[in-house]
Amino acid sequence: MDRASGPRVRVPEQRAPEKPVTADALRFTVLGPVRAWRGSQLLSSGSPQQRALLTALLLREGRTATAGELIDAFWGEDPPSQALATIRTYASRLRKILGQDTLVSESGGYAIRIDRGALDLTLAQDLAAEAEKARAAGDRCQARTLINKVLGLWDGEALASVPGPYADNQRTRLEEWRLQLTETRLDLDLEVGCHAEAVSELTALTAAHPLRERLRELLMVALYRSGRQAEALAVYADTRRLLAEELGVDPRPELAQLQQRILRADEELARPADEPAPAPAPLRPAQLPATVPDFTGRSAFVAELGSRLATAEGSVMAVSAVAGIGGVGKTTLAVHVAHQARRHFPDGQLYVDLQGAGARAAEPETVLGSFLRALGTADSAIPDTLDERAALYRSTLDGRRILILLDNAHDAAQIRPLLPGTPGCAALVTSRVRMVDLAGAHLVDLDVMSPEEALQLFTRIVGEERVGSEREAALDVVAACGFLPLAIRIAASRLAARRTWTVSVLAAKLADERRRLDELQAGDLAVKATFELGYGQLEPAQARAFRLLGLADGPDISLAAAAALLNLDPHAAEDLLEALVDTSLVESAAPGRYRYHDLVRLYARACAERDERAVERESALSRLLDFYLATAAGVYALERPGDRLADHREPTQYSGLAFADRHSAQDWLYTEANSLLACVRQTSGAGAVRRAVDLLWATKDLAESGANSKQYEAAAITMRDLARSSDDARAEGRALITLTNARLVAGRFDQAERDAQRAMRLARAVDDPLPSCWAPNDLGIIALYQNRHAEGEAYLEQAIANFRADGNRPGEASALCNLSRIHLAMGNTTSAVALAQQGIDIYDELGHALRGANGRYALGLALTQSGRFADATEQLHDALAVFRDSRQRLWEGMATFRLAEVDLAAGLPAQAATKSEQALAILRGIGGEWRRGNVLTVLGRALSEIGQPGRAQVCWREALDIYETLGSAEIETVRNLLVPTLPA
């Protein structure tokens, strides 16, 4: 990234004594209104002319200003006859305010003596100097932080409302400095990879300062690095045209060279500065799990792997793959070796459990997203596709020395995108399978421990004193464990926790070989035998908990959910879970949360199938489903007071949690999202399908959050199919409504319409009021989006009637607000405002915060079209605040977009462009292409009005491509915008 060129405007430094600033000391500001404080008390600085004198003295760097200089500063070449007397009068008044020691008379003039740091301009100069030093030293993050502090000292226009030619000149000079600081900070933003975030600010700045080429240059780079090459080139075209029209000149050479680099798709330009800058994310990821303090044996493997890692600097793709059966100690060995090799990888270590032995192995793109964040990449800069993420990952690792530990891999295909592929980095892989198809990898087959190593590990855990006296019994124990490290650790830990047991007691417990020996000889089944050792020593209640908890599909489980599944009070459940943690059969994921290693979960389920009756297994999962449904329904009720779901949902046998407020309820919902959606997907019996569908209905907010939208849709499809195969029309109708909601969020309106139509038919057949109300409401929304306004009006009037018949006032309010949008689209603004207000009145009466925001969103649209821009802005800002607070990213993005529309209609195109860019960033990955097309259309209009027609054309062409792909009604509107450039 080229640095800003041209002379730098330097603001003279204030000369002042180096004295500490006391609590009641004088302070002054000139980077905004000129003000004076004594401690926290704001002092009166008098008339504008008196402030002009104060300004002139503050900016004299502590030097004396003569009367002639002050007269020139006040009046220039045309002073009044009493100018000198006027100056003396102002000086006398200021002295009374500031004190005689502060404003002093010298040599026929005046001076202000203040402490260092008493003037905001002085602070700004010092911080700017520190920022320059930090940048020169390569600490870009620190430089950014310091410059942001400098810019934060401004409070509007410098020397605001101060009269006189001197103040005018100084105001211009300070504003130029402020702009240069802003350019420097934006330059640093690009150097550390925050290009996507910089686009909206640069768009607004180029609109405010259209002839400032440096800003245009920065905008081109930001757009190019954000993957918007066409827009970047359009900025150059707009700039060239503007300079020719306004000044009759061409762009400066640096701008022309930048255009050529973009045309060539210069790879160097696509990256931040050559030297890696510190980033907000951890600079040196240190993600390795803790190594075990009693690591034993494996000396040959440690030496072999350590040697490979130590020589990684001169190798391309230095990969070592450790394979072996479950429980053989692959992860323990890999973590131990990785810790020993840390000094060879000073830029950090990455770690991930790829969950390869489970039913759902980790997706490579998800892992790459986590790695890129750990390496300092901003969320907005992380691409969507696997190939793009892998390419960015390799580029980020280039030139750095980082060790990547890929634990528990499923196969070679899963890990190939995660390999660094550059000298200096290395990957260490563990897996249950030998990766013979991983080209170039150094393969290590890890076998069981030798008897000596196994006994040494057992002794370290149990203690030399207890083992030394029963060596033969100890050898019997490790032999019964099959010399598998995990089995030895479980058995030894159990013995260490029971001081009354002898080693012989443990050996006697392990002597039964009826099933254990058979399993030890059956490949991966040896892992099951290892777990049998720990399981067989559990108390009956602990064993039951171990078996039943393994039935749940989620990534982890909360204490409250576990208590429900086990049908115990939370205290009793916690005692059992902590006992299982002590035996290493269960892990403590976080306070109050528990998880199984994936192999242990498989073993626990095998135990449940063997040791539990089918009815008990079904009852346990049924209680878990009850818990999630009851709790989620409570969250739903807090968000939607008066909603009729509580009256129409399936009853539950098990009660859920209660929450004091909507925020704690939301925290629970988003924390449990993955687990409760897994519970829904796991539902298989016809007897539970209705409760699972109702759980989906109660968690609709997950579909609109962005974070869980895809998982929610997948669960809705599973429930639709299960309900259909169970011939349960009521469950299928409700499942189809949840699926409609997910597809509306994704912008797939044709699919949503088919689902809603079938849901409405099923609801009529079984007389189910929930989909009978919500299906026509959703069909009305779809018709609105597809410009079928008369049809949409009919659907929504039907929905209103059905909601009223059911006594569902929040639903009625929703339909009224949607009908408001239909009326607005039909040009009936007066009725649109009235309908939206009716909806809001109902929401407010019931205490609906989130749904009330939806009402204000609709009212904001109607007020915009009515020309009441200030009122519209107020409503949309209120809605936006609630959407953010409720983590509704879809609606946060849409409210930001609607505010852009208001700004555009109100004649504020620069603000509209900024908000449109923000909306695009928020809606990334949610909302679908149709909504993106709408935002791009408005962004193009705003850019066109601020003198960037080339970039506007790029936005409109992208929007047109989207609409043509979807067959949307907006095609002609955008075609008309592009008429001057479209071929005949």
mmCIF file of C-alpha atoms in Angstrom, residues 116 240 268 290 421 481 494 837 917:
data_model
loop_
_atom_site.group_PDB
_atom_site.id
_atom_site.type_symbol
_atom_site.label_atom_id
_atom_site.label_comp_id
_atom_site.label_asym_id
_atom_site.label_seq_id
_atom_site.Cartn_x
_atom_site.Cartn_y
_atom_site.Cartn_z
ATOM 1 C CA ARG A 116 1.571 20.957 29.247
ATOM 2 C CA ARG A 240 -10.946 11.296 -14.203
ATOM 3 C CA GLU A 268 0.627 -7.622 -4.379
ATOM 4 C CA ALA A 290 -2.358 -28.389 27.809
ATOM 5 C CA GLY A 421 1.829 -25.550 1.913
ATOM 6 C CA CYS A 481 -6.029 -52.615 29.827
ATOM 7 C CA ARG A 494 -10.132 -44.481 39.387
ATOM 8 C CA GLN A 837 -49.730 2.559 13.701
ATOM 9 C CA GLU A 917 -22.472 -0.107 2.448
#
